[in-house]
Amino acid sequence: MNLASYMIFDGCRDDADLFVLVSNDSDFATMLAILSEELGKKWALLSPVERPNSRLLERNPAFIKQIRRGALMANQLPEEIRSPIHGVLRRPDTWRVNETGARRAPYPVAEASGGVLTL
């Protein structure tokens, strides 16, 4: 919600000619409606997926550009980050890529082993 708040705040202050959202999260749709319809600001979508969320598209971006897969893969966080406050932070499994270059399932896969369900 911080990003949405700052985009609206910057829109109210007339701090940008064009606002750019790098996301496919439909939770930003209301913020984009305020930004474009109420404040009259232009915005663009840089989408990490081939088919952007329809709720975002309903907010009429000035343009849409898909982020190339190679660019996404080249700019991932490392597998581990060491934080003096939080210890070792690891990327979620769904962010990892298998040997063929395909992403793992975006949801937990349940496996049963000896009567125990593991997610």
C-alpha positions as semicolon CSV with decimal commas, in nm:
position;residue;x (nm);y (nm);z (nm)
1;M;0,000;0,000;0,000
2;N;0,299;0,232;0,040
3;L;0,354;0,239;-0,335
4;A;-0,009;0,329;-0,402
5;S;-0,005;0,601;-0,137
6;Y;0,311;0,759;-0,276
7;M;0,187;0,746;-0,635
8;I;-0,133;0,929;-0,535
9;F;0,067;1,174;-0,321
10;D;0,305;1,244;-0,611
11;G;0,006;1,283;-0,843
12;C;-0,149;1,541;-0,611
13;R;0,181;1,732;-0,606
14;D;0,210;1,706;-0,986
15;D;0,555;1,549;-0,944
16;A;0,555;1,343;-1,268
17;D;0,436;1,354;-1,627
18;L;0,389;0,977;-1,639
19;F;0,355;0,723;-1,359
20;V;0,483;0,370;-1,423
21;L;0,359;0,058;-1,245
22;V;0,572;-0,258;-1,260
23;S;0,325;-0,518;-1,138
24;N;0,035;-0,741;-1,231
25;D;-0,139;-0,702;-0,895
26;S;-0,505;-0,602;-0,928
27;D;-0,488;-0,441;-0,582
28;F;-0,345;-0,136;-0,761
29;A;-0,662;-0,087;-0,973
30;T;-0,830;0,153;-0,727
31;M;-0,515;0,363;-0,697
32;L;-0,487;0,378;-1,076
33;A;-0,850;0,492;-1,101
34;I;-0,781;0,775;-0,857
35;L;-0,458;0,866;-1,034
36;S;-0,604;0,871;-1,384
37;E;-0,974;0,953;-1,343
38;E;-0,967;1,186;-1,043
39;L;-0,624;1,347;-1,086
40;G;-0,606;1,326;-1,466
41;K;-0,259;1,167;-1,464
42;K;-0,118;0,934;-1,728
43;W;0,021;0,600;-1,625
44;A;0,191;0,306;-1,796
45;L;0,215;-0,063;-1,715
46;L;0,536;-0,266;-1,729
47;S;0,400;-0,618;-1,699
48;P;0,599;-0,917;-1,575
49;V;0,345;-1,148;-1,746
50;E;0,223;-1,198;-2,102
51;R;-0,141;-1,123;-2,021
52;P;-0,178;-0,834;-1,775
53;N;-0,458;-0,838;-1,520
54;S;-0,786;-0,717;-1,671
55;R;-0,859;-0,491;-1,373
56;L;-0,537;-0,301;-1,447
57;L;-0,617;-0,279;-1,818
58;E;-0,960;-0,132;-1,737
59;R;-0,776;0,172;-1,598
60;N;-0,651;0,265;-1,948
61;P;-0,273;0,276;-1,930
62;A;-0,098;0,514;-2,173
63;F;0,102;0,211;-2,287
64;I;0,177;-0,146;-2,185
65;K;0,514;-0,314;-2,220
66;Q;0,588;-0,673;-2,123
67;I;0,916;-0,722;-1,942
68;R;1,115;-0,982;-2,135
69;R;1,173;-1,312;-1,957
70;G;1,550;-1,278;-1,996
71;A;1,543;-0,937;-1,829
72;L;1,336;-1,075;-1,540
73;M;1,568;-1,373;-1,495
74;A;1,880;-1,154;-1,508
75;N;1,748;-0,928;-1,234
76;Q;1,628;-1,171;-0,968
77;L;1,730;-1,150;-0,606
78;P;2,003;-1,393;-0,505
79;E;1,894;-1,723;-0,348
80;E;1,995;-1,591;-0,005
81;I;2,036;-1,249;0,150
82;R;2,200;-1,212;0,489
83;S;2,042;-0,947;0,709
84;P;2,194;-0,836;1,040
85;I;1,843;-0,794;1,176
86;H;1,648;-1,080;1,015
87;G;1,920;-1,340;0,959
88;V;1,917;-1,536;0,632
89;L;1,635;-1,449;0,394
90;R;1,559;-1,694;0,111
91;R;1,367;-1,652;-0,212
92;P;1,031;-1,834;-0,220
93;D;1,031;-2,160;-0,417
94;T;0,785;-2,011;-0,666
95;W;1,051;-1,754;-0,767
96;R;1,301;-2,022;-0,859
97;V;1,355;-2,159;-1,208
98;N;1,409;-2,528;-1,284
99;E;1,679;-2,672;-1,512
100;T;1,470;-2,615;-1,829
101;G;1,421;-2,247;-1,748
102;A;1,056;-2,291;-1,647
103;R;0,929;-2,137;-1,328
104;R;0,799;-2,363;-1,056
105;A;0,428;-2,374;-0,987
106;P;0,297;-2,042;-0,850
107;Y;0,111;-2,229;-0,576
108;P;0,213;-2,486;-0,315
109;V;0,211;-2,840;-0,446
110;A;0,080;-3,091;-0,193
111;E;0,261;-3,421;-0,161
112;A;0,156;-3,710;0,060
113;S;0,430;-3,918;0,216
114;G;0,366;-4,177;0,487
115;G;0,034;-4,017;0,583
116;V;0,190;-3,670;0,617
117;L;0,081;-3,392;0,385
118;T;0,360;-3,157;0,291
119;L;0,308;-2,824;0,118
